[in-house]
Short mmCIF file of C-alpha atoms in Angstrom, two decimals:
data_model
loop_
_atom_site.label_atom_id
_atom_site.label_comp_id
_atom_site.label_asym_id
_atom_site.label_seq_id
_atom_site.Cartn_x
_atom_site.Cartn_y
_atom_site.Cartn_z
CA MET A 26 7.57 -11.85 11.30
CA PHE A 27 8.01 -15.32 9.34
CA TYR A 28 7.23 -14.76 5.72
CA TRP A 29 6.41 -17.79 3.84
CA ARG A 30 5.88 -17.83 -0.25
CA ASP A 31 4.47 -21.29 -0.35
CA LEU A 32 2.83 -23.87 1.74
CA ASP A 33 6.10 -26.09 1.87
CA SER A 34 7.85 -23.54 3.50
CA VAL A 35 5.54 -23.51 6.53
CA PRO A 36 7.52 -25.59 9.16
CA LYS A 37 5.73 -28.87 9.98
CA ASP A 38 5.45 -27.92 13.77
CA PHE A 39 4.07 -24.47 13.19
CA GLY A 40 0.92 -23.60 15.20
CA PRO A 41 -1.55 -23.44 16.58
CA SER A 42 -2.49 -20.04 14.71
CA VAL A 43 -5.32 -17.40 14.56
CA LEU A 44 -5.36 -16.33 11.15
CA THR A 45 -7.14 -14.19 8.43
CA LEU A 46 -7.59 -14.30 4.70
CA GLY A 47 -7.43 -11.47 2.30
CA ASN A 48 -5.73 -9.21 -0.20
CA PHE A 49 -5.05 -6.34 2.02
CA ASP A 50 -3.97 -3.98 -0.88
CA GLY A 51 -3.26 -0.67 0.79
CA VAL A 52 -3.27 -2.05 4.44
CA HIS A 53 -5.78 0.70 5.23
CA ARG A 54 -7.41 1.49 8.51
CA GLY A 55 -10.08 -1.14 7.95
CA HIS A 56 -7.56 -3.71 7.21
CA GLN A 57 -5.49 -2.61 10.23
CA ARG A 58 -8.66 -3.04 12.56
CA VAL A 59 -9.10 -6.29 11.41
CA LEU A 60 -5.47 -7.14 11.88
CA GLN A 61 -5.24 -5.80 15.50
CA GLN A 62 -8.17 -8.19 16.45
CA VAL A 63 -6.57 -11.05 14.67
CA VAL A 64 -3.28 -10.31 16.87
CA GLU A 65 -5.50 -9.95 20.16
CA ALA A 66 -7.43 -13.10 19.52
CA ALA A 67 -4.17 -14.83 19.01
CA ARG A 68 -2.73 -13.65 22.15
CA GLU A 69 -5.84 -14.76 24.14
CA ARG A 70 -5.49 -18.39 22.75
CA ALA A 71 -1.84 -18.74 23.06
CA ALA A 72 -1.43 -18.91 19.44
CA ALA A 73 0.41 -17.21 16.35
CA ALA A 74 -1.36 -14.36 14.63
CA VAL A 75 -1.26 -15.14 10.94
CA VAL A 76 -2.13 -13.59 7.66
CA VAL A 77 -2.90 -15.67 4.66
CA SER A 78 -2.72 -13.52 1.23
CA PHE A 79 -2.06 -13.70 -2.45
CA ASP A 80 0.35 -12.64 -5.21
CA PRO A 81 -0.65 -11.68 -7.85
CA HIS A 82 -4.00 -10.22 -6.92
CA PRO A 83 -6.69 -12.57 -8.01
CA ALA A 84 -8.30 -10.11 -10.36
CA GLN A 85 -5.05 -9.99 -12.29
CA VAL A 86 -5.37 -13.67 -13.03
CA HIS A 87 -9.06 -13.87 -13.71
CA ARG A 88 -9.67 -10.53 -15.56
CA PRO A 89 -6.53 -9.00 -16.13
CA GLU A 90 -7.98 -6.30 -18.69
CA SER A 91 -10.12 -4.83 -15.81
CA ALA A 92 -8.13 -5.50 -12.91
CA PRO A 93 -7.67 -2.48 -10.62
CA GLU A 94 -4.38 -0.88 -10.11
CA LEU A 95 -2.76 -1.94 -7.06
CA ILE A 96 -2.24 0.85 -4.27
CA MET A 97 0.91 -0.61 -3.10
CA GLY A 98 3.67 -3.04 -4.54
CA LEU A 99 4.49 -6.33 -2.91
CA ASP A 100 7.44 -5.09 -0.80
CA ASP A 101 5.51 -2.39 0.95
CA ARG A 102 2.59 -4.66 1.40
CA VAL A 103 4.88 -7.09 3.07
CA GLU A 104 6.59 -4.30 5.13
CA THR A 105 3.38 -2.77 6.19
CA LEU A 106 1.69 -6.08 7.33
CA ALA A 107 4.75 -6.58 9.42
CA GLU A 108 4.21 -3.36 11.22
CA THR A 109 0.85 -4.52 12.41
CA GLY A 110 2.29 -7.03 14.95
CA ILE A 111 1.21 -10.38 13.13
CA ASP A 112 3.64 -13.07 13.77
CA ALA A 113 3.70 -14.68 10.24
CA LEU A 114 2.54 -14.02 6.53
CA LEU A 115 1.90 -16.82 3.96
CA MET A 116 1.70 -14.93 0.72
CA MET A 117 0.46 -17.66 -1.98
CA ARG A 118 1.16 -17.44 -5.56
CA TYR A 119 -2.49 -17.09 -6.86
CA THR A 120 -2.97 -19.22 -9.88
CA LEU A 121 -5.77 -20.77 -11.88
CA ASP A 122 -5.02 -24.28 -10.24
CA LEU A 123 -5.22 -22.63 -6.85
CA ALA A 124 -8.60 -20.95 -7.68
CA ALA A 125 -9.95 -24.44 -8.66
CA HIS A 126 -9.70 -25.92 -5.00
CA SER A 127 -13.19 -26.27 -3.46
CA PRO A 128 -13.63 -24.14 -0.33
CA GLU A 129 -13.37 -27.34 1.69
CA GLU A 130 -10.17 -28.41 -0.05
CA PHE A 131 -8.55 -24.88 0.35
CA VAL A 132 -9.44 -24.47 3.99
CA GLU A 133 -8.34 -27.95 5.06
CA ARG A 134 -5.18 -27.78 3.20
CA VAL A 135 -4.15 -24.18 4.17
CA PHE A 136 -5.92 -23.41 7.37
CA VAL A 137 -6.00 -26.84 9.12
CA ARG A 138 -3.04 -28.88 7.83
CA ALA A 139 -0.45 -26.28 7.31
CA LEU A 140 -1.23 -23.53 9.79
CA LYS A 141 -3.27 -25.54 12.22
CA ALA A 142 -5.69 -22.86 12.79
CA ARG A 143 -7.47 -22.68 16.09
CA ALA A 144 -9.59 -19.68 14.91
CA VAL A 145 -10.27 -17.68 11.73
CA VAL A 146 -11.26 -14.14 11.81
CA ILE A 147 -13.30 -12.97 8.57
CA GLY A 148 -15.71 -10.41 7.51
CA HIS A 149 -19.41 -10.99 6.55
CA ASP A 150 -18.35 -10.20 2.87
CA VAL A 151 -15.74 -13.04 2.62
CA ARG A 152 -15.54 -15.09 -0.53
CA PHE A 153 -13.15 -18.07 -1.07
CA GLY A 154 -12.68 -21.28 -2.92
CA ARG A 155 -13.81 -22.45 -6.62
CA GLY A 156 -15.80 -19.50 -8.25
CA ASN A 157 -15.93 -17.67 -5.11
CA SER A 158 -18.58 -20.28 -3.70
CA GLY A 159 -17.43 -20.06 -0.05
CA ASP A 160 -18.86 -17.45 2.16
CA LEU A 161 -19.06 -16.88 6.09
CA ASP A 162 -21.83 -19.70 6.58
CA THR A 163 -19.57 -22.11 4.55
CA MET A 164 -16.70 -21.06 6.87
CA ARG A 165 -18.80 -21.65 9.85
CA ASP A 166 -19.91 -25.16 8.64
CA LEU A 167 -16.04 -25.95 8.02
CA GLY A 168 -15.29 -24.60 11.39
CA ARG A 169 -17.53 -27.00 12.94
CA LYS A 170 -16.43 -30.00 10.83
CA LEU A 171 -12.62 -29.20 11.14
CA GLY A 172 -12.33 -28.05 14.45
CA PHE A 173 -11.70 -24.31 14.48
CA GLU A 174 -13.75 -21.21 15.76
CA VAL A 175 -15.02 -18.65 13.26
CA ILE A 176 -14.96 -15.15 14.37
CA ALA A 177 -16.77 -12.44 12.20
CA ILE A 178 -15.39 -9.19 12.27
CA ASP A 179 -18.54 -7.39 13.58
CA ASP A 180 -18.60 -9.57 16.50
CA PHE A 181 -15.75 -7.41 17.98
CA GLY A 182 -18.21 -4.38 18.02
CA ALA A 183 -17.36 -0.86 17.37
CA SER A 184 -14.26 -0.16 19.40
CA TYR A 185 -12.24 0.46 16.26
CA PRO A 186 -13.88 2.68 13.65
CA LEU A 187 -14.00 1.36 10.08
CA ASP A 188 -15.42 5.01 8.91
CA VAL A 189 -13.68 7.96 7.91
CA THR A 190 -15.62 11.32 7.70
CA ASP A 191 -15.48 13.22 4.39
CA GLU A 192 -17.76 15.91 2.98
CA ASP A 193 -20.35 13.32 1.92
CA GLY A 194 -20.49 11.76 5.56
CA ASP A 195 -19.19 8.71 6.84
CA ARG A 196 -18.03 6.23 4.38
CA ARG A 197 -16.37 2.56 5.02
CA CYS A 198 -12.78 2.31 4.54
CA SER A 199 -11.88 0.38 1.41
CA SER A 200 -9.22 -0.14 -0.96
CA THR A 201 -11.46 0.98 -3.67
CA TRP A 202 -11.94 4.41 -1.77
CA VAL A 203 -8.26 4.92 -1.65
CA ARG A 204 -7.74 4.44 -5.40
CA GLU A 205 -10.68 6.88 -6.28
CA ALA A 206 -8.98 9.45 -3.99
CA LEU A 207 -5.61 8.84 -5.57
CA GLU A 208 -7.27 9.19 -9.22
CA ALA A 209 -8.60 12.61 -8.14
CA GLY A 210 -5.16 13.76 -6.80
CA GLU A 211 -6.86 13.72 -3.21
CA VAL A 212 -3.79 12.31 -1.39
CA GLY A 213 -4.70 13.79 1.92
CA THR A 214 -8.12 11.93 1.83
CA ALA A 215 -6.09 8.65 0.70
CA ALA A 216 -3.74 9.33 3.81
CA ARG A 217 -7.03 9.59 5.97
CA ILE A 218 -8.12 6.30 4.91
CA LEU A 219 -4.77 4.67 4.89
CA GLY A 220 -3.66 5.99 8.40
CA ARG A 221 -0.41 7.39 6.62
CA PRO A 222 0.60 9.10 3.37
CA HIS A 223 0.43 7.22 0.20
CA ARG A 224 3.87 6.24 -1.05
CA MET A 225 5.64 4.97 -4.03
CA ARG A 226 8.89 2.90 -4.07
CA GLY A 227 11.22 2.60 -6.80
CA GLU A 228 14.95 3.13 -8.38
CA VAL A 229 16.15 6.54 -9.20
CA VAL A 230 17.01 6.75 -13.21
CA HIS A 231 18.39 9.05 -15.34
CA GLY A 232 15.81 11.57 -17.12
CA ALA A 233 15.90 14.37 -19.67
CA ALA A 234 17.71 16.30 -16.93
CA ARG A 235 15.47 19.42 -17.69
CA GLY A 236 14.77 20.11 -14.05
CA ARG A 237 18.71 20.44 -13.39
CA GLU A 238 18.78 22.72 -16.35
CA LEU A 239 15.97 24.80 -14.86
CA GLY A 240 17.83 24.95 -11.34
CA TYR A 241 15.35 22.27 -9.74
CA PRO A 242 17.12 18.84 -10.25
CA THR A 243 14.70 16.05 -9.93
CA ALA A 244 15.06 12.19 -8.74
CA ASN A 245 13.03 10.39 -11.49
CA LEU A 246 11.50 6.95 -10.49
CA ALA A 247 11.84 4.26 -12.93
CA ALA A 248 8.67 3.21 -14.72
CA SER A 249 8.69 -0.09 -13.05
CA SER A 250 8.35 1.52 -9.65
CA GLN A 251 5.82 0.28 -7.16
CA GLY A 252 2.61 1.96 -5.98
CA PHE A 253 -0.52 3.73 -7.39
CA ILE A 254 0.42 6.66 -9.43
CA PRO A 255 -1.72 9.81 -8.30
CA ALA A 256 -3.37 12.22 -10.65
CA ASP A 257 -0.93 14.29 -12.65
CA GLY A 258 -0.11 17.50 -10.70
CA ILE A 259 2.48 18.84 -8.36
CA TYR A 260 2.58 17.73 -4.61
CA ALA A 261 4.36 18.39 -1.41
CA GLY A 262 5.71 15.35 0.10
CA TRP A 263 8.76 13.55 1.20
CA LEU A 264 11.64 11.62 -0.33
CA VAL A 265 13.14 8.79 1.65
CA ASP A 266 16.54 7.87 0.57
CA GLU A 267 18.36 4.51 1.23
CA ALA A 268 19.92 5.59 4.18
CA GLY A 269 16.52 6.29 5.66
CA THR A 270 16.95 10.24 5.45
CA ARG A 271 13.73 11.94 5.11
CA TRP A 272 13.89 14.94 2.59
CA PRO A 273 10.93 17.48 2.13
CA ALA A 274 10.12 17.58 -1.45
CA ALA A 275 8.09 19.00 -4.37
CA ILE A 276 6.70 15.98 -6.49
CA SER A 277 5.69 16.20 -9.96
CA VAL A 278 3.42 13.68 -11.52
CA GLY A 279 2.76 13.81 -15.26
CA SER A 280 4.28 14.31 -18.80
CA ASN A 281 5.10 17.95 -18.15
CA PRO A 282 3.16 19.75 -20.88
CA THR A 283 5.40 22.69 -21.37
CA PHE A 284 7.74 20.28 -23.30
CA ASP A 285 6.77 17.79 -26.12
CA GLY A 286 7.66 14.23 -26.20
CA VAL A 287 7.80 13.64 -22.29
CA ASP A 288 6.34 10.33 -21.04
CA ARG A 289 4.18 10.20 -17.72
CA GLN A 290 6.65 10.07 -14.87
CA VAL A 291 6.86 10.76 -11.21
CA GLU A 292 9.91 12.89 -10.02
CA ALA A 293 10.89 14.62 -6.65
CA HIS A 294 12.80 17.97 -6.11
CA VAL A 295 14.27 17.78 -2.76
CA ILE A 296 14.22 21.13 -0.89
CA ASN A 297 16.05 22.38 1.94
CA ARG A 298 19.40 20.42 1.00
CA PRO A 299 22.30 21.71 3.06
CA PRO A 300 24.79 23.70 1.06
CA GLU A 301 27.56 21.28 1.43
CA ARG A 302 25.49 18.74 -0.16
CA VAL A 303 24.18 20.66 -3.21
CA GLN A 304 26.87 19.25 -5.41
CA ASP A 305 27.25 15.67 -4.26
CA PHE A 306 23.57 14.84 -3.74
CA ASP A 307 23.37 11.80 -6.08
CA LEU A 308 20.55 9.54 -5.74
CA TYR A 309 20.90 7.68 -9.17
CA GLY A 310 20.47 4.00 -8.78
CA GLN A 311 19.17 4.21 -5.19
CA ALA A 312 15.95 2.62 -4.16
CA ILE A 313 13.96 5.41 -2.62
CA ILE A 314 10.38 5.97 -1.34
CA VAL A 315 8.37 8.94 -2.25
CA GLU A 316 5.48 9.96 0.04
CA PHE A 317 2.56 12.30 -1.02
CA VAL A 318 1.18 14.93 1.41
CA GLU A 319 -0.96 17.37 -0.30
CA ARG A 320 -1.60 18.39 -3.94
CA LEU A 321 -0.61 21.94 -4.76
CA ARG A 322 -2.02 22.26 -8.32
CA GLY A 323 -2.70 20.30 -11.53
CA GLN A 324 -0.28 20.21 -14.43
CA ILE A 325 -0.34 23.40 -16.63
CA ALA A 326 1.50 24.15 -20.21
CA TYR A 327 3.49 27.33 -19.67
CA THR A 328 4.68 29.48 -22.71
CA GLY A 329 8.17 28.76 -22.23
CA PRO A 330 10.94 27.94 -19.62
CA GLU A 331 10.82 31.18 -17.86
CA ALA A 332 7.34 31.03 -16.72
CA LEU A 333 7.51 27.51 -15.73
CA ILE A 334 10.69 28.42 -13.59
CA GLU A 335 8.70 31.05 -11.82
CA GLN A 336 5.70 28.64 -11.12
CA MET A 337 8.52 25.92 -9.96
CA LYS A 338 9.97 28.69 -7.28
CA LEU A 339 6.45 29.10 -6.05
CA ASP A 340 5.75 25.34 -5.86
CA VAL A 341 8.67 24.89 -3.86
CA GLU A 342 8.14 27.55 -1.52
CA ARG A 343 4.52 26.29 -1.04
CA ALA A 344 5.69 22.88 -0.44
CA ARG A 345 8.47 24.04 2.11
CA GLY A 346 5.98 26.06 4.03
CA LEU A 347 3.49 23.14 4.37
CA LEU A 348 6.00 20.45 5.18
CA SER A 349 7.70 22.92 7.59
CA THR A 350 4.55 22.63 9.77
CA GLU A 351 3.70 18.69 9.34
CA GLN A 352 4.98 16.42 11.78
CA ARG A 353 7.11 14.00 9.91
CA PRO A 354 5.55 10.61 9.97
CA ARG A 355 7.64 7.73 11.36
CA ARG A 356 8.12 4.27 9.95
#
């Protein structure tokens, strides 16, 4: 996949293309359906499949005080978009200057001159250009004027469902729903919307070493780690080290109320480590991935270390049993 961070990086002879526009935070199942259709439409037209996206998220520029927490960091978004089969990704830096472009200025500059769009695939709720003044009808008008086809998502029919069934019935897949699920600790629901377990990525840093003292050493993610932090609690999941090895893990999210003065953190205890690696299993400084499979319980303040150790033992055994029956997801 070609990956460009600005228009000047797009080769002058690139194109033609079939493209789509969006933030794609989470790259959930709804996004995946759109991107699959972009790829198929591109192949039919002997063109390149292209995604145009933005960094930072426009809400972080226009209303930073109320912008939603992102589901995934930029690295994961790029990696996950690449896995959909697209040929190129243009990740434009979102600024107030870019936001000031009229719909026609933006489309002509980016879609037509830079990417030589043969077709544009968008949803009925698309908004673009200054003040979000451009919509689907605007895009169709521009397509007729500038010479590209406009394909609305619903034109593809219902071959690829956008809905996930939950206890309230069917609901359209969305980044908002993923955030709601993670805020509630419902990582299983989030995984069904995403089509894969929710993940965080970050460097392992030194913590207070309480887990090691209690017999359950943990890999602590740096505060700068990427990815939405789920609700406080204990989770079963996977830790992926820099070598790509997947380890079953019991994951703690929160401030550990049994001890005072502990900041909110994400830490993972690897279970089922081979005996020969117990002493040399050192992840400090590594960039790891933590995937959340199921929430085991919320956080509880215990009367002392002894009670906490007993609960940690139960958590690890429950996580081990749950993960031993789960098919390990592949990336």
